[in-house]
């Protein structure tokens, strides 16, 4: 199996030393709570831009997009082309002036300035809970992956420790490192490390894609070895039955592009916090646009390994006899049972009782898509660069966790502690609270990770609940920023009813081939969707629409805020952002157009 | 911020690159490269990372020198009060 040598450990150790070193080096700059929570609002745009995408480049992204690439092919790129890029352009050009210009310190605080206290409290509470659970889920996924890849098995054998401890060891190790560098250097440290992790992930995954492509015979070789539908992003998207994801263009464009993608990239403080840390308004507006440039090329880095994994020939255990100076040498390449039973390099799921591959209803082996990308690493990387690849994988888990943790400590300290628990204390006090909130957040995350072992479907349940809360959010921000008549009562009622609508929709519909329960239909089944993706996107569209309608209706019935209080928060009442002194091609608008042209070119290439 | 990220980042990639190059040279032609299609992935990728690391270091050093030459006037007043 996995044979790590000294050089692999050396690379991993080096990474840990630098991550912690950055934390220690930044410690002396952490004088005020603004330094700690907002990076002093003094970072250059390129650093914040790379951190902006790196905060999202956690486990779910690297492992999940590879898995989705193996399962659905290039159609997965819609998550970038429709889901992320337009939203990133929108937040940079149209929304950042209000986030940055309002001097709000967090997204919930923006909601208080624009709407009222209860809307902020609702958003702050749900957001704080979600970040803690998300980082717990990330931790759990990492520990499971480390177990599955046997990364620490050699170390545990050498030390004579019981292998049951690997799960705990992985969790404690990652938690301690993330805790240390955030405790010391706050958001600056998290952002610096996210940039480091960004480059490390490229360094670890780019050679994988190059080797995989070379093995399969280049782009044309890849085309020849996967079903034709896998190589098209747009082909067959007009109807649900003619594309691998089972979703038609309206659900895809509206659900993913307008509601879910925008809801995440335009309102989630996890990513917005990095843009709010930049040194001036023009830089803050450039941050999401700079982030969009590498994002356009990310399908090559994270989706392609999965697609290559499914296209490559399935390896089998072989013995090669060689004759060296009259001595017969047998080289046996042992391929694990689950890989031999799978498709390409994607292993089959093995029933632990019978030891045989689990089958789907149609008799095909049930594939463990999450192992697509990790198995590519093990297949192609010799010791040395394998250490780099595994370090990149660990780095991606940590960057996702760190973003959640800094978002949590900021929202907890400013929006919950300072607002409702202890008002008017000294800045030094809030700095200390922020540090200890970091510790508390990480402890709660660890608790979540262990709860995930005890209750099998806690992860699915949590993610489902998050989707209910997140689905309607974008409507609230859109109305808040672009319609001065929207009121606090309207926003609050809209958010609550949007979430209720998402739950109701889920309770009444079911993807085909699923049983009522966690997948939906727990009230009654009134509609069947062709896939769970379609159900998810349409649910978001319903939640968004209900929120929009309810917010408008309730706003019209309630008393609006005086216009003088809304300057800098609503588009029509805010003077245009001053033109920066930079040359024209450095302006956010020019950058946005360039990004848009690149994104369209990429979509034509993947057509 | 007086810590330019490019310096620690450049240093890390230079070191990782150097380690991979050295390991790649010492294992050139070894059986372990059967996995990577006979390509000495450590040597080649180590070389790429080494170049990237050195470039980052160079850029970081250059901007630090440029900052050192500038008078410290146009900085945020809260920055100067802290005394560095």
XYZ file of C-alpha atoms in Angstrom:
691
model
C 0.000 0.000 0.000
C 1.245 3.409 0.870
C 4.957 3.581 1.516
C 6.008 6.982 2.729
C 9.715 7.581 3.120
C 11.745 10.189 4.949
C 11.554 12.697 2.135
C 7.724 12.660 2.183
C 7.701 13.319 5.913
C 10.304 16.048 5.506
C 8.102 17.953 3.033
C 5.050 17.587 5.264
C 7.014 18.739 8.291
C 8.440 21.710 6.392
C 4.925 22.821 5.540
C 3.807 22.634 9.184
C 6.870 24.628 10.251
C 6.106 27.425 7.777
C 2.405 27.523 8.619
C 3.170 27.941 12.313
C 6.094 30.240 11.561
C 3.803 32.674 9.754
C 1.511 32.661 12.795
C 4.387 33.460 15.150
C 5.807 36.139 12.864
C 2.434 37.905 12.774
C 1.814 37.714 16.515
C 3.584 40.995 17.283
C 1.356 42.842 14.774
C -1.852 41.833 16.598
C -2.356 44.912 18.776
C -6.046 45.738 18.333
C -9.184 43.788 17.581
C -9.133 45.361 14.111
C -5.735 43.754 13.471
C -7.012 40.405 14.659
C -10.484 40.243 13.075
C -10.029 42.407 9.981
C -6.316 42.007 9.252
C -6.039 45.736 10.021
C -7.779 46.349 6.693
C -4.327 46.669 5.203
C -3.692 43.740 2.862
C -2.953 44.030 -0.881
C -5.650 42.898 -3.314
C -3.752 39.971 -4.835
C -3.262 38.318 -1.431
C -6.918 38.765 -0.483
C -7.968 37.573 -3.942
C -6.077 34.301 -3.687
C -7.331 33.819 -0.118
C -10.867 34.494 -1.394
C -10.850 31.324 -3.495
C -8.612 29.377 -1.157
C -11.113 29.760 1.697
C -13.511 27.846 -0.534
C -10.858 25.368 -1.695
C -11.463 23.050 1.221
C -12.057 19.334 1.249
C -15.528 19.574 -0.261
C -14.028 21.346 -3.251
C -10.918 19.282 -3.980
C -12.395 15.860 -3.192
C -15.983 16.723 -4.131
C -15.252 18.275 -7.525
C -13.000 15.323 -8.416
C -15.805 12.959 -7.383
C -18.328 14.947 -9.384
C -15.980 14.973 -12.385
C -15.816 11.176 -12.252
C -19.587 10.922 -11.840
C -20.916 13.584 -14.216
C -17.939 14.546 -16.395
C -17.285 18.074 -17.597
C -20.835 19.151 -16.802
C -19.410 19.682 -13.309
C -17.714 22.799 -14.719
C -21.115 24.523 -14.492
C -20.355 25.002 -10.811
C -17.625 27.352 -12.008
C -19.015 28.807 -15.239
C -22.559 29.415 -13.986
C -22.215 29.020 -10.248
C -19.108 30.969 -9.284
C -17.736 33.329 -11.942
C -20.837 35.503 -12.579
C -21.458 35.780 -8.831
C -17.848 36.771 -8.186
C -18.064 39.483 -10.837
C -21.373 40.680 -9.389
C -20.113 40.900 -5.821
C -16.974 42.765 -6.911
C -18.658 45.327 -9.126
C -22.027 45.892 -7.455
C -22.025 44.669 -3.861
C -18.549 45.331 -2.512
C -19.086 49.123 -2.449
C -21.743 48.537 0.233
C -19.922 45.888 2.233
C -16.654 47.789 2.304
C -18.090 51.291 2.172
C -20.513 50.746 5.076
C -17.531 50.106 7.418
C -19.446 47.090 8.728
C -17.043 44.596 10.270
C -18.995 41.517 9.229
C -21.867 40.504 6.970
C -24.373 40.257 9.882
C -23.296 43.730 10.982
C -24.112 44.984 7.486
C -27.611 43.541 7.946
C -28.019 45.492 11.195
C -26.968 48.746 9.532
C -29.249 48.150 6.551
C -32.206 46.482 8.265
C -32.475 45.992 12.010
C -31.241 44.146 15.067
C -33.401 41.018 14.726
C -32.344 40.365 11.111
C -28.740 40.606 12.224
C -29.288 38.296 15.192
C -30.989 35.695 13.009
C -28.195 35.762 10.433
C -25.389 35.862 13.027
C -26.750 32.898 14.993
C -27.408 30.686 11.997
C -24.067 31.626 10.465
C -22.093 30.946 13.654
C -23.698 27.530 14.038
C -23.089 26.657 10.375
C -19.400 27.613 10.396
C -18.686 25.491 13.458
C -20.458 22.482 11.990
C -18.871 22.970 8.569
C -15.392 22.978 9.988
C -16.308 19.880 12.021
C -17.498 18.135 8.867
C -14.281 19.146 7.133
C -12.262 17.693 10.010
C -14.218 14.461 9.961
C -13.758 14.086 6.207
C -10.036 14.668 6.548
C -9.596 12.125 9.327
C -11.568 9.539 7.344
C -9.450 10.173 4.251
C -6.220 9.894 6.216
C -7.468 6.554 7.556
C -8.453 5.340 4.094
C -5.117 6.332 2.561
C -3.129 4.840 5.477
C -1.044 8.023 5.713
C -0.094 7.598 9.351
C -0.133 3.789 9.498
C 3.629 3.550 9.058
C 4.234 6.154 11.745
C 1.867 4.389 14.161
C 3.529 1.020 13.484
C 6.975 2.455 14.099
C 5.848 4.062 17.354
C 3.974 0.975 18.470
C 0.704 2.898 18.882
C -2.676 1.267 18.318
C -4.022 2.024 14.816
C -7.437 2.963 16.276
C -5.852 6.212 17.368
C -5.285 7.451 13.803
C -8.671 9.171 13.608
C -8.084 11.102 16.821
C -4.465 11.825 15.911
C -5.498 13.325 12.549
C -8.183 15.480 14.126
C -6.028 16.709 16.990
C -3.074 17.431 14.700
C -5.080 19.540 12.250
C -7.032 21.263 15.026
C -3.902 22.195 16.959
C -2.156 23.624 13.896
C -5.140 25.659 12.683
C -5.823 26.839 16.229
C -2.218 27.885 16.770
C -1.845 30.004 13.681
C -5.218 31.716 14.038
C -4.832 32.280 17.777
C -1.487 33.950 17.105
C -2.097 35.890 13.928
C -5.878 36.163 13.504
C -7.340 36.833 10.075
C -3.999 37.963 8.607
C -2.487 34.629 9.517
C -5.470 32.747 8.094
C -5.299 34.747 4.854
C -1.508 34.375 4.492
C -1.795 30.654 5.053
C -4.678 30.393 2.619
C -2.455 31.928 -0.066
C 0.321 29.502 0.831
C -2.186 26.656 0.641
C -3.444 27.930 -2.714
C -0.006 27.619 -4.287
C 0.632 24.327 -2.536
C -2.589 22.863 -3.933
C -1.530 23.877 -7.450
C 1.950 22.460 -6.819
C 0.418 19.173 -5.681
C -2.325 18.726 -8.272
C -0.913 20.163 -11.493
C 1.687 17.382 -11.971
C -1.102 14.873 -11.295
C -3.174 16.248 -14.167
C -0.131 16.376 -16.463
C 0.843 12.761 -15.704
C -2.753 11.584 -16.013
C -3.211 13.297 -19.366
C 0.071 11.888 -20.639
C -0.919 8.386 -19.592
C -4.330 8.523 -21.240
C -2.949 9.964 -24.483
C -3.656 13.665 -24.133
C -6.987 15.438 -24.590
C -7.966 13.256 -27.564
C -7.076 10.134 -25.597
C -9.313 11.287 -22.754
C -12.128 11.952 -25.214
C -11.807 8.412 -26.572
C -11.883 6.736 -23.153
C -14.961 8.294 -21.510
C -18.594 8.374 -22.731
C -19.200 11.269 -25.149
C -21.650 13.025 -22.786
C -18.843 13.355 -20.185
C -16.826 15.645 -22.409
C -19.480 18.317 -22.893
C -20.452 21.041 -20.489
C -23.442 22.395 -22.415
C -24.388 19.678 -24.873
C -27.751 18.121 -23.972
C -28.443 20.620 -21.205
C -31.777 21.629 -22.772
C -33.510 18.589 -21.313
C -33.013 16.704 -18.053
C -32.818 13.266 -19.659
C -30.001 14.114 -22.083
C -27.247 15.143 -19.670
C -25.479 13.252 -16.870
C -26.665 15.500 -14.018
C -30.327 15.183 -14.941
C -31.116 18.890 -14.828
C -32.504 21.168 -17.509
C -31.223 24.614 -18.413
C -33.772 26.671 -16.438
C -33.223 24.881 -13.162
C -29.482 25.017 -13.745
C -29.245 28.664 -14.710
C -31.696 29.977 -12.127
C -30.993 27.552 -9.319
C -27.221 27.282 -9.504
C -26.344 30.576 -11.129
C -28.785 33.036 -9.701
C -29.676 31.562 -6.323
C -27.123 29.110 -4.959
C -23.944 30.474 -6.556
C -24.783 34.078 -5.736
C -26.045 33.111 -2.299
C -22.638 31.668 -1.505
C -20.160 33.984 -3.234
C -22.066 37.231 -2.579
C -23.285 36.764 0.996
C -21.138 34.193 2.808
C -18.870 35.950 5.280
C -16.441 33.040 4.937
C -15.305 34.456 1.585
C -16.416 38.094 1.948
C -14.169 38.559 5.007
C -11.053 38.255 2.852
C -12.226 41.032 0.516
C -13.139 43.229 3.501
C -9.549 42.897 4.757
C -8.036 44.727 1.793
C -6.510 48.181 2.093
C -8.973 50.360 0.158
C -12.261 50.318 -1.735
C -10.754 49.800 -5.190
C -8.698 46.885 -3.863
C -11.732 45.371 -2.111
C -13.675 45.489 -5.377
C -10.792 43.899 -7.261
C -10.503 40.999 -4.775
C -13.344 38.778 -6.098
C -12.328 39.627 -9.669
C -8.716 38.626 -9.092
C -10.055 35.466 -7.468
C -12.165 34.738 -10.549
C -9.118 34.503 -12.836
C -7.608 31.326 -11.342
C -11.155 30.095 -10.651
C -11.782 29.933 -14.420
C -8.908 27.491 -14.806
C -9.730 25.404 -11.752
C -11.831 22.847 -13.637
C -8.525 21.631 -15.109
C -7.061 21.240 -11.663
C -9.889 19.730 -9.614
C -12.436 18.233 -12.050
C -9.988 16.702 -14.520
C -8.332 14.310 -12.008
C -11.741 12.713 -11.417
C -12.518 12.484 -15.119
C -9.077 10.996 -15.800
C -9.577 8.501 -12.984
C -12.741 7.134 -14.577
C -11.193 7.086 -18.063
C -7.942 5.286 -17.255
C -7.811 1.492 -17.572
C -8.557 -0.395 -14.361
C -5.296 -1.739 -12.943
C -4.966 -5.424 -12.042
C -2.494 -7.280 -9.918
C 0.350 -8.297 -12.212
C 3.626 -10.123 -11.921
C 6.444 -9.257 -14.300
C 9.401 -11.623 -14.617
C 12.707 -10.045 -15.440
C 15.974 -11.731 -16.066
C 18.885 -9.868 -14.511
C 22.262 -11.587 -15.095
C 20.655 -14.995 -15.107
C 18.685 -14.285 -11.934
C 14.928 -14.335 -12.288
C 13.284 -11.434 -10.488
C 9.530 -11.302 -10.031
C 8.019 -7.870 -9.635
C 4.497 -8.136 -8.332
C 2.299 -5.065 -8.450
C -0.496 -5.628 -5.991
C -3.706 -3.765 -6.710
C -6.219 -3.564 -3.854
C -9.379 -5.604 -4.274
C -11.711 -2.599 -4.239
C -9.773 -0.898 -7.052
C -9.867 -4.020 -9.219
C -13.640 -4.190 -8.782
C -14.121 -0.514 -9.659
C -14.083 1.454 -12.856
C -10.864 3.092 -14.000
C -9.069 4.213 -10.871
C -12.318 4.815 -9.008
C -12.669 1.998 -6.474
C -15.875 0.088 -5.795
C -17.545 0.292 -2.409
C -16.870 -2.983 -0.630
C -19.381 -4.542 1.702
C -17.362 -5.022 4.909
C -19.234 -8.214 5.832
C -19.062 -10.210 2.584
C -15.908 -8.562 1.171
C -17.622 -8.272 -2.202
C -18.336 -5.108 -4.159
C -21.717 -3.523 -3.449
C -23.958 -3.358 -6.509
C -26.480 -0.806 -7.701
C -30.019 -1.795 -8.669
C -28.862 -2.376 -12.263
C -26.045 -4.721 -11.215
C -23.166 -2.274 -11.732
C -20.597 -1.920 -8.942
C -21.350 0.991 -6.616
C -18.399 3.358 -7.004
C -16.711 5.315 -4.239
C -16.317 8.551 -6.209
C -14.758 10.431 -3.311
C -11.662 8.293 -3.713
C -11.161 9.288 -7.380
C -8.697 12.118 -6.766
C -6.840 10.515 -3.809
C -6.388 7.300 -5.786
C -4.913 9.255 -8.677
C -2.315 10.624 -6.246
C -1.394 7.145 -5.039
C -1.332 5.752 -8.562
C 0.937 8.298 -10.235
C 3.148 9.836 -7.552
C 6.398 8.163 -6.529
C 7.725 8.840 -3.037
C 8.959 12.417 -2.783
C 6.341 14.148 -4.875
C 3.783 11.915 -3.107
C 4.654 13.748 0.106
C 3.949 17.009 -1.708
C 0.609 15.720 -3.009
C -0.529 14.532 0.422
C 0.604 17.813 1.960
C -1.477 19.649 -0.640
C -4.469 17.533 0.349
C -3.933 18.332 4.042
C -3.466 22.001 3.158
C -6.807 22.086 1.384
C -8.551 20.676 4.440
C -6.877 23.182 6.695
C -7.617 26.213 4.527
C -11.310 25.327 4.486
C -11.303 24.900 8.247
C -9.367 28.107 8.917
C -11.779 30.229 6.887
C -14.676 28.873 8.909
C -12.891 29.465 12.186
C -11.967 33.113 11.499
C -15.482 33.815 10.219
C -16.831 32.252 13.412
C -14.633 34.183 15.837
C -15.461 37.510 14.147
C -19.223 36.958 14.030
C -19.257 35.572 17.555
C -17.241 38.432 19.030
C -18.734 41.411 17.162
C -22.260 40.262 16.411
C -23.114 38.122 19.412
C -20.763 38.886 22.318
C -20.312 42.639 21.816
C -23.956 43.157 20.843
C -25.872 41.020 23.315
C -23.576 39.728 26.046
C -21.060 42.390 27.013
C -21.349 45.853 25.475
C -18.842 48.672 25.796
C -15.790 46.762 27.027
C -12.258 47.729 26.066
C -10.795 46.756 22.712
C -8.236 44.592 24.496
C -11.109 42.636 26.040
C -12.677 41.907 22.646
C -9.304 40.863 21.266
C -9.015 38.315 24.082
C -12.604 37.162 23.526
C -11.794 36.662 19.840
C -8.791 34.504 20.694
C -10.839 32.357 23.093
C -13.742 32.185 20.639
C -11.239 30.594 18.279
C -10.490 27.930 20.879
C -14.193 27.402 21.579
C -15.063 27.192 17.890
C -12.413 24.566 17.269
C -13.495 22.522 20.305
C -17.095 22.569 19.042
C -15.867 21.496 15.604
C -14.040 18.555 17.135
C -17.265 17.644 18.922
C -19.091 17.701 15.591
C -16.459 15.477 13.996
C -16.941 12.879 16.738
C -20.720 13.181 16.572
C -20.394 12.326 12.882
C -18.913 8.930 13.823
C -21.697 8.111 16.242
C -24.601 9.181 14.009
C -24.114 7.977 10.468
C -26.217 10.481 8.632
C -25.526 13.564 10.747
C -23.445 15.041 7.905
C -26.227 14.696 5.349
C -28.724 16.117 7.816
C -26.545 19.104 8.638
C -25.856 19.881 5.011
C -29.557 19.672 4.319
C -30.349 22.125 7.105
C -27.646 24.518 5.838
C -29.195 24.439 2.402
C -32.556 25.448 3.911
C -30.969 28.401 5.679
C -28.762 29.510 2.776
C -31.186 29.141 -0.114
C -33.232 32.326 0.430
C -30.338 34.579 1.602
C -29.425 36.213 -1.680
C -32.896 37.731 -2.131
C -32.517 39.604 1.168
C -29.184 41.140 0.159
C -30.370 41.961 -3.343
C -33.436 43.816 -2.051
C -31.452 45.412 0.758
C -28.813 46.865 -1.524
C -30.924 47.822 -4.528
C -34.382 48.712 -3.164
C -34.445 51.494 -0.594
C -38.012 50.698 0.433
C -37.101 47.255 1.879
C -37.586 47.228 5.667
C -36.232 45.221 8.578
C -39.584 43.555 9.277
C -39.774 42.617 5.591
C -36.274 41.134 5.539
C -36.859 39.125 8.716
C -40.218 37.754 7.579
C -38.783 36.990 4.140
C -35.822 35.050 5.533
C -37.997 32.953 7.843
C -40.571 32.154 5.171
C -37.857 31.434 2.568
C -36.300 28.843 4.866
C -39.749 27.402 5.601
C -40.442 27.203 1.860
C -37.175 25.308 1.299
C -38.128 22.803 4.016
C -41.639 22.396 2.687
C -40.357 21.843 -0.856
C -37.955 19.196 0.379
C -40.685 17.489 2.376
C -42.984 17.268 -0.628
C -40.628 16.188 -3.427
C -38.344 13.252 -4.056
C -35.657 12.415 -6.614
C -36.501 9.245 -8.548
C -34.810 6.106 -7.198
C -34.826 7.462 -3.630
C -36.954 6.437 -0.668
C -38.795 9.068 1.404
C -36.685 10.240 4.364
C -33.427 12.152 4.310
C -33.673 12.572 0.528
C -37.066 14.276 0.714
C -40.725 13.374 0.637
C -41.018 13.140 4.426
C -44.409 14.869 4.373
C -45.894 13.439 1.185
C -44.556 12.972 -2.322
C -46.280 15.295 -4.773
C -43.476 15.582 -7.356
C -40.555 13.456 -8.567
C -37.320 15.041 -9.811
C -34.986 13.304 -12.268
C -32.020 13.748 -9.878
C -31.172 15.057 -6.398
C -29.295 17.902 -8.078
C -32.512 19.018 -9.791
C -34.389 18.797 -6.485
C -31.737 20.883 -4.775
C -31.673 23.609 -7.455
C -35.461 23.884 -7.686
C -35.753 23.993 -3.899
C -33.387 26.968 -3.891
C -35.431 28.689 -6.603
C -38.602 28.294 -4.509
C -36.947 29.554 -1.335
C -35.509 32.559 -3.159
C -38.821 33.460 -4.806
C -40.837 33.145 -1.603
C -38.314 35.293 0.255
C -38.446 37.914 -2.521
C -42.246 38.084 -2.532
C -42.700 38.071 1.254
C -39.978 40.692 1.797
C -41.586 43.008 -0.779
C -45.109 42.545 0.578
C -44.176 43.013 4.248
C -41.889 45.951 3.400
C -44.701 47.765 1.641
C -46.898 47.291 4.717
C -44.311 48.530 7.234
C -42.613 51.860 7.879
C -39.374 52.386 5.890
C -36.096 53.627 7.392
C -35.450 57.342 6.785
C -33.324 57.789 3.657
C -30.601 59.642 5.558
C -29.821 56.427 7.465
C -29.421 54.428 4.272
C -26.650 56.445 2.613
C -23.776 54.093 1.796
C -26.028 51.040 2.196
C -28.426 51.256 -0.743
C -27.447 51.741 -4.377
C -29.733 54.642 -5.277
C -28.734 56.672 -2.192
C -24.985 56.156 -2.421
C -22.675 58.412 -4.423
C -20.723 56.497 -7.087
C -17.430 55.098 -5.747
C -14.684 57.610 -6.511
C -12.536 56.773 -9.517
C -9.221 55.397 -8.343
C -6.082 57.135 -9.556
C -4.923 53.946 -11.264
C -4.716 53.535 -15.016
C -7.924 52.403 -16.737
C -6.984 48.740 -17.096
C -6.543 48.466 -13.342
C -10.144 49.545 -12.719
C -12.518 46.854 -11.414
C -14.816 47.315 -14.434
C -12.057 46.595 -16.978
C -10.945 43.587 -14.968
C -14.544 42.334 -14.810
C -14.911 42.491 -18.601
C -11.631 40.628 -19.096
C -12.749 37.907 -16.654
C -16.096 37.621 -18.425
C -14.442 37.159 -21.831
C -12.126 34.488 -20.409
C -15.055 32.675 -18.773
C -17.043 32.641 -22.020
C -14.004 31.346 -23.932
C -13.628 28.548 -21.387
C -17.299 27.580 -21.738
C -16.955 27.436 -25.526
C -13.878 25.231 -25.118
C -15.809 22.827 -22.857
C -18.972 22.933 -24.972
C 1.818 44.830 7.266
C 5.557 44.705 7.434
C 5.736 40.968 6.738
C 5.792 40.441 2.978
C 4.180 37.043 2.401
C 6.298 36.403 -0.681
C 9.393 35.942 1.446
C 8.287 33.019 3.662
C 6.336 31.549 0.743
C 9.314 31.831 -1.597
C 11.546 30.298 1.060
C 9.222 27.333 1.532
C 8.917 26.545 -2.165
C 12.667 26.991 -2.668
C 13.319 24.463 0.101
C 10.686 21.985 -1.109
C 12.006 22.342 -4.662
C 15.594 21.831 -3.559
C 14.655 18.732 -1.547
C 12.795 17.230 -4.502
C 15.626 18.005 -6.946
C 18.229 16.471 -4.633
C 16.058 13.410 -4.028
C 15.315 13.173 -7.755
C 19.004 13.205 -8.659
C 19.861 10.578 -6.050
C 17.073 8.256 -7.231
C 17.422 8.855 -10.978
C 16.649 5.723 -12.981
C 15.119 3.987 -9.960
C 12.150 1.589 -10.082
C 9.999 4.081 -8.188
C 9.483 6.089 -11.373
C 7.534 3.266 -13.015
C 4.522 4.889 -11.341
C 5.060 8.243 -13.009
C 5.393 6.707 -16.497
C 9.188 6.577 -16.333
C 9.454 10.325 -15.789
C 11.613 11.485 -12.902
C 8.735 13.489 -11.460
C 10.729 14.554 -8.389
C 13.563 16.074 -10.394
C 11.405 17.904 -12.921
C 8.683 19.163 -10.619
C 11.272 20.003 -7.957
C 13.013 22.162 -10.527
C 9.766 23.985 -11.371
C 9.029 24.634 -7.680
C 12.595 25.783 -7.082
C 12.275 28.373 -9.862
C 8.878 29.505 -8.540
C 10.239 29.843 -5.010
C 13.285 31.835 -6.112
C 11.107 34.144 -8.196
C 8.823 34.820 -5.201
C 11.852 35.515 -3.000
C 13.251 37.913 -5.563
C 9.950 39.810 -5.917
C 9.534 39.997 -2.136
C 13.072 41.244 -1.580
C 12.759 43.860 -4.325
C 9.579 45.338 -2.918
C 11.062 45.391 0.590
C 14.057 47.326 -0.676
C 11.758 49.721 -2.492
C 9.689 50.234 0.666
C 12.845 50.840 2.708
C 13.863 53.644 0.341
C 10.482 55.391 0.586
C 9.959 57.879 3.400
C 7.579 56.321 5.946
C 5.157 59.281 5.648
C 2.140 58.025 3.627
C 1.340 55.213 6.049
C -1.845 55.045 8.094
C -1.388 57.149 11.281
C -2.346 54.195 13.510
C 0.574 52.309 11.957
C 3.216 54.868 12.981
C 1.889 55.096 16.526
C 2.755 51.443 16.976
C 6.340 52.317 16.269
C 7.522 50.029 13.474
